[in-house]
Structure formats: C-alpha cells, structure tokens
Tab-separated table of C-alpha atoms in Angstrom:
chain	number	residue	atom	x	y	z
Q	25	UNK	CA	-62.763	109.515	-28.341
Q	26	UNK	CA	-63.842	106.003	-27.583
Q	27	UNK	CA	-61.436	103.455	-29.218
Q	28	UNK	CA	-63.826	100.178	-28.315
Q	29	UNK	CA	-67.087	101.886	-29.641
Q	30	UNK	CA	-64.966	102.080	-32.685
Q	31	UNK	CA	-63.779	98.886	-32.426
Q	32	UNK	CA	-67.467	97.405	-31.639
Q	33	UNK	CA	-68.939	99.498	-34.474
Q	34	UNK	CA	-66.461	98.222	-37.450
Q	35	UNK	CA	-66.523	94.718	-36.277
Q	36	UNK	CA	-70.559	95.349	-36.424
Q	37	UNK	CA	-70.802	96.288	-40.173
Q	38	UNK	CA	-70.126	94.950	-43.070
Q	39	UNK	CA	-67.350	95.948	-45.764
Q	40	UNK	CA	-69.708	98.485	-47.262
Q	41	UNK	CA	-70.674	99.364	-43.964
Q	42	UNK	CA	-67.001	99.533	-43.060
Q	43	UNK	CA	-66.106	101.502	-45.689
Q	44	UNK	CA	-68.598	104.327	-44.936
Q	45	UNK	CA	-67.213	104.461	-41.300
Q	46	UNK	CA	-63.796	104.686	-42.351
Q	47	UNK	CA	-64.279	107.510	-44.678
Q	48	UNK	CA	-66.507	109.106	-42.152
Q	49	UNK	CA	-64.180	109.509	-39.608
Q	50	UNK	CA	-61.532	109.971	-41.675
Q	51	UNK	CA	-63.634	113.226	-42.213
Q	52	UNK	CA	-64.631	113.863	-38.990
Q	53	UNK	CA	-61.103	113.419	-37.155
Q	54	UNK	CA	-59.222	116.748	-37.292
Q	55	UNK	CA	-62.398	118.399	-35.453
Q	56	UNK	CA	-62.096	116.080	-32.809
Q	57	UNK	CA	-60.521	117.868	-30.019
Q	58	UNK	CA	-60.245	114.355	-27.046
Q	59	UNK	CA	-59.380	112.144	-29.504
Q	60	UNK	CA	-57.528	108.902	-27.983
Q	61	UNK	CA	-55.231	108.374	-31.303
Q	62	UNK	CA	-53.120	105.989	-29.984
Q	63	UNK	CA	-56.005	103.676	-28.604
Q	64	UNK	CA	-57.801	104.227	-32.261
Q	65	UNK	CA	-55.008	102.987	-33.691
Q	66	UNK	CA	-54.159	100.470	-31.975
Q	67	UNK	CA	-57.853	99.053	-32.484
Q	68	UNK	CA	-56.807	99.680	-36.035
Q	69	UNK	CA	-54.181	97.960	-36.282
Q	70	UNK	CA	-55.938	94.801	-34.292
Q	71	UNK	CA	-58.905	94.923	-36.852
Q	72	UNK	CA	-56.369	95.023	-39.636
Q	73	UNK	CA	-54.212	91.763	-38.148
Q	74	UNK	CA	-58.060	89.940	-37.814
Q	75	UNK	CA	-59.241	90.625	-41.113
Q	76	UNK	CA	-55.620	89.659	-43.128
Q	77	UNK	CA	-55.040	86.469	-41.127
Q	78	UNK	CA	-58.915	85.480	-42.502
Q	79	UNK	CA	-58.156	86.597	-46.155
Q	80	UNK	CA	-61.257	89.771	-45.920
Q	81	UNK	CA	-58.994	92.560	-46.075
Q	82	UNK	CA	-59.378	93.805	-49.053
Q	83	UNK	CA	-57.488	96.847	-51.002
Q	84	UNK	CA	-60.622	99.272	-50.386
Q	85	UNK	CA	-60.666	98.396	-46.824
Q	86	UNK	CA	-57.054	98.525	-46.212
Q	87	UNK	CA	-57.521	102.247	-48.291
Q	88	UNK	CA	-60.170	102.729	-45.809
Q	89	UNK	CA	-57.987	101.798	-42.805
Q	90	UNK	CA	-54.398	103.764	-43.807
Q	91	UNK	CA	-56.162	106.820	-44.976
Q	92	UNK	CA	-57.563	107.128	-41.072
Q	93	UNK	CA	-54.528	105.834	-39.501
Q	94	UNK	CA	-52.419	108.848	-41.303
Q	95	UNK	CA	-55.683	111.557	-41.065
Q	96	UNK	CA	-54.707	110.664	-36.818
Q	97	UNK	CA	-50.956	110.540	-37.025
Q	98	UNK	CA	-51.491	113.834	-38.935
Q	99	UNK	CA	-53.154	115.319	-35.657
Q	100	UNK	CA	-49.577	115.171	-34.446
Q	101	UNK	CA	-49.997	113.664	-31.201
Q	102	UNK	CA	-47.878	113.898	-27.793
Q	103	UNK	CA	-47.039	110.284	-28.498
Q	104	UNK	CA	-46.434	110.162	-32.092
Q	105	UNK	CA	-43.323	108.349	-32.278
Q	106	UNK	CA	-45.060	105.506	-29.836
Q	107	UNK	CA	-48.283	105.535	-31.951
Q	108	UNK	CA	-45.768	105.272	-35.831
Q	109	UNK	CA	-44.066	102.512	-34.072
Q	110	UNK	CA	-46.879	100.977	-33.261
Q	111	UNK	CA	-47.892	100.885	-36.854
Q	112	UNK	CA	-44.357	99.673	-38.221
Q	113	UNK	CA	-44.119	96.773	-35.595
Q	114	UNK	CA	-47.729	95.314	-35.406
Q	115	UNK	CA	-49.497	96.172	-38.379
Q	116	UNK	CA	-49.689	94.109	-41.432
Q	117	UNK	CA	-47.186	95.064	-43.804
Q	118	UNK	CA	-49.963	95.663	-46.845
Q	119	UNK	CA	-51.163	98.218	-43.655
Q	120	UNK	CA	-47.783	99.696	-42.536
Q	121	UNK	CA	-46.299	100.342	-45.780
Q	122	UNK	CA	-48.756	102.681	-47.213
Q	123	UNK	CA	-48.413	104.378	-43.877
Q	124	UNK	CA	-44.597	104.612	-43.953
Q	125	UNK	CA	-44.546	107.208	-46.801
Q	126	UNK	CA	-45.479	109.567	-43.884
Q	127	UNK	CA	-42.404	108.868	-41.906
Q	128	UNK	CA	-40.236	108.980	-45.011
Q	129	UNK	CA	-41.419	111.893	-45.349
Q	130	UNK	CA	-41.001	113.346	-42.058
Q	131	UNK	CA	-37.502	111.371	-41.780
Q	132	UNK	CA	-38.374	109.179	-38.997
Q	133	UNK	CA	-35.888	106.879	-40.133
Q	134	UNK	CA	-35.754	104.792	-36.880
Q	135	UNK	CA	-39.372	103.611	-38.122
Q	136	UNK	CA	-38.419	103.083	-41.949
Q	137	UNK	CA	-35.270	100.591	-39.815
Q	138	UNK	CA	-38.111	98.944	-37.812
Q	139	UNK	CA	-40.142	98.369	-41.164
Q	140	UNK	CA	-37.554	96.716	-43.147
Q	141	UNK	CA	-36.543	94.246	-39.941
Q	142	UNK	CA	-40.468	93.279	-40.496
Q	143	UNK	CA	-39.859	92.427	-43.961
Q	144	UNK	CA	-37.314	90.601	-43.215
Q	145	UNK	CA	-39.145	88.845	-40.570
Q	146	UNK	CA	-41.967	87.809	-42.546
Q	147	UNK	CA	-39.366	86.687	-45.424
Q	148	UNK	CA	-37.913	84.358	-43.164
Q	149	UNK	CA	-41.221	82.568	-41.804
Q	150	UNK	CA	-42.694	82.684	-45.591
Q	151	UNK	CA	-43.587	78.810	-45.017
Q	152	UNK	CA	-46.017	79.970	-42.250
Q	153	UNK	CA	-47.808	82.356	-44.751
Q	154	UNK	CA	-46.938	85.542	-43.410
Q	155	UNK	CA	-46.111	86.899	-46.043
Q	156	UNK	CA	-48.262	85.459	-49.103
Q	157	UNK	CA	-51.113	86.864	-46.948
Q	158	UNK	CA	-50.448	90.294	-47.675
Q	159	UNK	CA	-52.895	91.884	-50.587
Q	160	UNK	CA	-49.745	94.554	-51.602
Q	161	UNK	CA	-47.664	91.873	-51.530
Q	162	UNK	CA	-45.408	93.455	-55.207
Q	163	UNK	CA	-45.473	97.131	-53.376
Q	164	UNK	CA	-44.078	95.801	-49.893
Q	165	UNK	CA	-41.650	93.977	-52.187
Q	166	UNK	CA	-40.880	97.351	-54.332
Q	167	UNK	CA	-40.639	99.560	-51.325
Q	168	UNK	CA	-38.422	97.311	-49.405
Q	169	UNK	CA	-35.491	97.308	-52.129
Q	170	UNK	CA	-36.187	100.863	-52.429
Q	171	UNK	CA	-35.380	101.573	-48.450
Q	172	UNK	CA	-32.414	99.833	-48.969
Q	173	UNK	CA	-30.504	101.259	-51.056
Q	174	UNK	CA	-32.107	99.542	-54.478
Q	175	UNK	CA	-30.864	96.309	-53.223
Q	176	UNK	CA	-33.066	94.215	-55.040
Q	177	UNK	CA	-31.087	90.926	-53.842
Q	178	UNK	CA	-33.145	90.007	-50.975
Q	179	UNK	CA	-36.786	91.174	-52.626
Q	180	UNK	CA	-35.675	88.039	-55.267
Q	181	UNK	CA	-34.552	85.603	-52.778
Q	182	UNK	CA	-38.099	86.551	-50.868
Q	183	UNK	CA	-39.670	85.460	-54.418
Q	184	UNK	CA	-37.380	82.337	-55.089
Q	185	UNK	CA	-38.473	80.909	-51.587
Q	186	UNK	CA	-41.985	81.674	-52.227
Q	187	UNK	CA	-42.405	80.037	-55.570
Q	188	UNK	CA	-41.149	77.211	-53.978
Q	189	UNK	CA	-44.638	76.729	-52.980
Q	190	UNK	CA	-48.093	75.792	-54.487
Q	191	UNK	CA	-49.422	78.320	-51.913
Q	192	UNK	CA	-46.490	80.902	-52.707
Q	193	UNK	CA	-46.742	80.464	-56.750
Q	194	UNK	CA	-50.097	81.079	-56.307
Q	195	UNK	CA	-49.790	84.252	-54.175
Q	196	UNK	CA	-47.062	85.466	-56.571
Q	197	UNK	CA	-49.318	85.052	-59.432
Q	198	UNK	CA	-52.157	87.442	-57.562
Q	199	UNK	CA	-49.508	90.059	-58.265
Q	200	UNK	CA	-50.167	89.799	-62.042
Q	201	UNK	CA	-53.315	91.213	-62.324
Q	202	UNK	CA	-54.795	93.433	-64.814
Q	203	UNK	CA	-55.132	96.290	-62.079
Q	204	UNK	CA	-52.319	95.663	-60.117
Q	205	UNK	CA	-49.731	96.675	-62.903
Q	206	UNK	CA	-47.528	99.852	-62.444
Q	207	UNK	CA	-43.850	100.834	-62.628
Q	208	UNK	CA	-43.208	99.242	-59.421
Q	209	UNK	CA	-44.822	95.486	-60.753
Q	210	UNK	CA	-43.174	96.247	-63.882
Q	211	UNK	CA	-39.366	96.814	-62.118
Q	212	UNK	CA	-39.804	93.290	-60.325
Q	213	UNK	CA	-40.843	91.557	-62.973
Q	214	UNK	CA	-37.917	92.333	-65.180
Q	215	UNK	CA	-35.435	91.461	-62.104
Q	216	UNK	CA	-37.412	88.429	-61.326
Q	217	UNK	CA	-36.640	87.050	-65.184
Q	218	UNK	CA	-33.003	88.290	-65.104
Q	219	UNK	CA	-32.663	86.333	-61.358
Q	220	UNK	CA	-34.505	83.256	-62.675
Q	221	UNK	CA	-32.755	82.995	-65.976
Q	222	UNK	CA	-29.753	83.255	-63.677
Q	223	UNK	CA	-29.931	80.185	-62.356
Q	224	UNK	CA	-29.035	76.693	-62.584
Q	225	UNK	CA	-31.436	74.839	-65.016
Q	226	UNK	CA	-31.118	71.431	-62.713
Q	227	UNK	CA	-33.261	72.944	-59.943
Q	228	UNK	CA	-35.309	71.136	-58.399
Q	229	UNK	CA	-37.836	73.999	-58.620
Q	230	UNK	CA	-36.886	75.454	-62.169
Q	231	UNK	CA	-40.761	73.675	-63.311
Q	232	UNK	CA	-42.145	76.684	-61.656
Q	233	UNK	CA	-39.592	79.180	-62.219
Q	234	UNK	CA	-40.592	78.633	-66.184
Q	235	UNK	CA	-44.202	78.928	-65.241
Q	236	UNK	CA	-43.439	82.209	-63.443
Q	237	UNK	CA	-41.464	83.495	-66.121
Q	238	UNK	CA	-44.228	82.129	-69.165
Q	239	UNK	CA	-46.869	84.398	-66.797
Q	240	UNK	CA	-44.611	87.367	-66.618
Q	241	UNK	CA	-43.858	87.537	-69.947
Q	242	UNK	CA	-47.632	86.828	-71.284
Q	243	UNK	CA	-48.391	90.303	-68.876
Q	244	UNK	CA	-45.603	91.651	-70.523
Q	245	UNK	CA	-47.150	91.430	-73.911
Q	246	UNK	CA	-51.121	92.172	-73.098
Q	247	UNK	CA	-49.468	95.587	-71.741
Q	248	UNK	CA	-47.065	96.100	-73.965
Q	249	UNK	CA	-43.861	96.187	-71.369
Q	250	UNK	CA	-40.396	96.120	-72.078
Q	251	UNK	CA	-39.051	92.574	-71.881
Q	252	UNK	CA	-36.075	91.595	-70.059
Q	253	UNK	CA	-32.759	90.720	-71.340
C-alpha cells in the first residue's frame, strides 16, 4: 500500500532481515486489496539496480525479490503491461529474466522483444561491466539464445568479448561453480569449446581462451558431462 515504507524498511534491514520481508509479503500480497503494484515494483526494481551495481545482490535475495515482483504481477493489475515493461527495461537482467517466464507464458511477446534488446545492450557496453555484474550471468546467456530462435551465435560472441578481460574471465569463471551447474551451464559450455576451438590459434587472446576451455573441461570431468567434439 505504501511503496516508500517498503522501500525505507528493506533498505533498513539486513540480508537476513531482507529476506524475511520479502517472503513475508510475498505471503501477505494477494490479501491486499489497495495495493500500489506498480509503485512496489518500481521500488523493487530501484533496490535491485542499488544492490547489483555494489556486488550485494545475492541469488537468495534476487529469489527474494522475483518471487514478490511475480506474487504482484500475478494480482493482475489495471496497468500490467506498464508495470512488465517496467521490469524488462529497468531491472537487472539476473532480476528480469526470472520474471520473463511469466510473460512467456502469458505471450506478452512485445516484453520477451524488449528483453532481448537489453541483452543486447548490455553485450555491447560489456567493457563498462554491465554485464559481468549480473549473478545469473550463464541463465541470461541460456535464455537469450533460447528467445531467439536457438541462435547461440551472439550468446558466444557475448563470451569471446568478455574473456577478453581479467574482469570478464573472471566473471565467466563464477559461472563454473559447483552449484551453478545444470543443463543450461552444461549447453554453453559445450558451444563455448566448439566456438573457441573454432578459432584462429594466433589470437591475441587464445592464452585465455585455453584457460577457459582447461576450466570447462576440468567441470566437465568432476561432474561427469559429456565433452565436446
């Protein structure tokens, strides 16, 4: 009912704290019968931007954050297109693309459009960090070639710039964790190889493509994967 109060009270706590009040309202919501969705979600969405751009948001907290964002948009409000679009253009993507199964769902593909052009956004201003910020960095990636048409071509050449990097290779190599591992990790790791292997061995940054694929392939083996051709 009272978008600031919510803003002032998660700002207040701490991530446990935050967590609570998350789940708590997520609870709460559908009996609220004056709730302001699209202010609550734009106050959101402004927490969310705050706590990526400072490296705190976390995959509980962005859990915490998405699971209230769709219990809201699930209220079907007047303004529902506004308050998805809202979402899709100002969210982070780690935020937005857990929230964009809903409008797959529902079809809204004027949103799943406006999601994609963010992608592609952040791809092009990787050297600013954009997008090695993002804590769902390898699902963004996975979704993205999914919404278009299993074009994985673009997901790669995201990839290739970013382990240009120190920062990037080392943002990539967050994806290769223990619990991050899944079909979707699994599918980009065996298209990064084939891409990598692809190219020309007098690159000037084929030293880190052969430390990307050594740390694919080492995940590969702990878990047992398939390894690429």
């Amino acid at each position: 009912m009272e978008p600031e109060e919510l803003e002032k009270e998660l700002n207040h706590e701490d991530d446990e704290g935050k967590l609570f009040l998350l789940k708590w309202l997520s609870a709460y919501a559908p009996s609220c019968k004056e709730s302001d969705i699209k202010g609550c979600i734009d106050k959101l969405t402004k927490i969310s931007q705050k706590l990526t751009s400072d490296s705190l948001l976390t995959k509980e907290l962005a859990r915490g954050i998405t699971d209230l964002m769709i219990r809201l948009l699930r209220l079907k409000p007047p303004n529902y297109e506004q308050c998805l679009q809202d979402i899709v253009n100002n969210s982070p993507l780690s935020i937005s693309v857990i929230v964009l199964f809903i409008a797959e769902k529902d079809q809204e593909n004027h949103a799943i459009k406006n999601w994609s052009d963010q992608v592609r956004k952040s791809i092009r201003e990787i050297r600013e960090n954009n997008l090695l910020q993002e804590i769902y960095l390898h699902l963004i990636l996975h979704r993205f070639t999914q919404l278009n048409d299993n074009d994985n071509s673009e997901s790669y050449a995201a990839i290739d710039q970013m382990c240009k990097t120190e920062k990037g290779l080392a943002a990539f190599r967050k994806i290769f964790t223990q619990e991050s591992l899944g079909p979707a990790t699994n599918e980009l790791m065996r298209g990064i190889i084939q891409s990598i292997k692809g190219k020309d061995e007098s690159s000037l940054e084929i030293s880190s493509h052969k430390e990307v694929i050594k740390l694919i392939e080492e995940q590969q083996a702990k878990l047992k994967m398939p390894e690429a051709n």
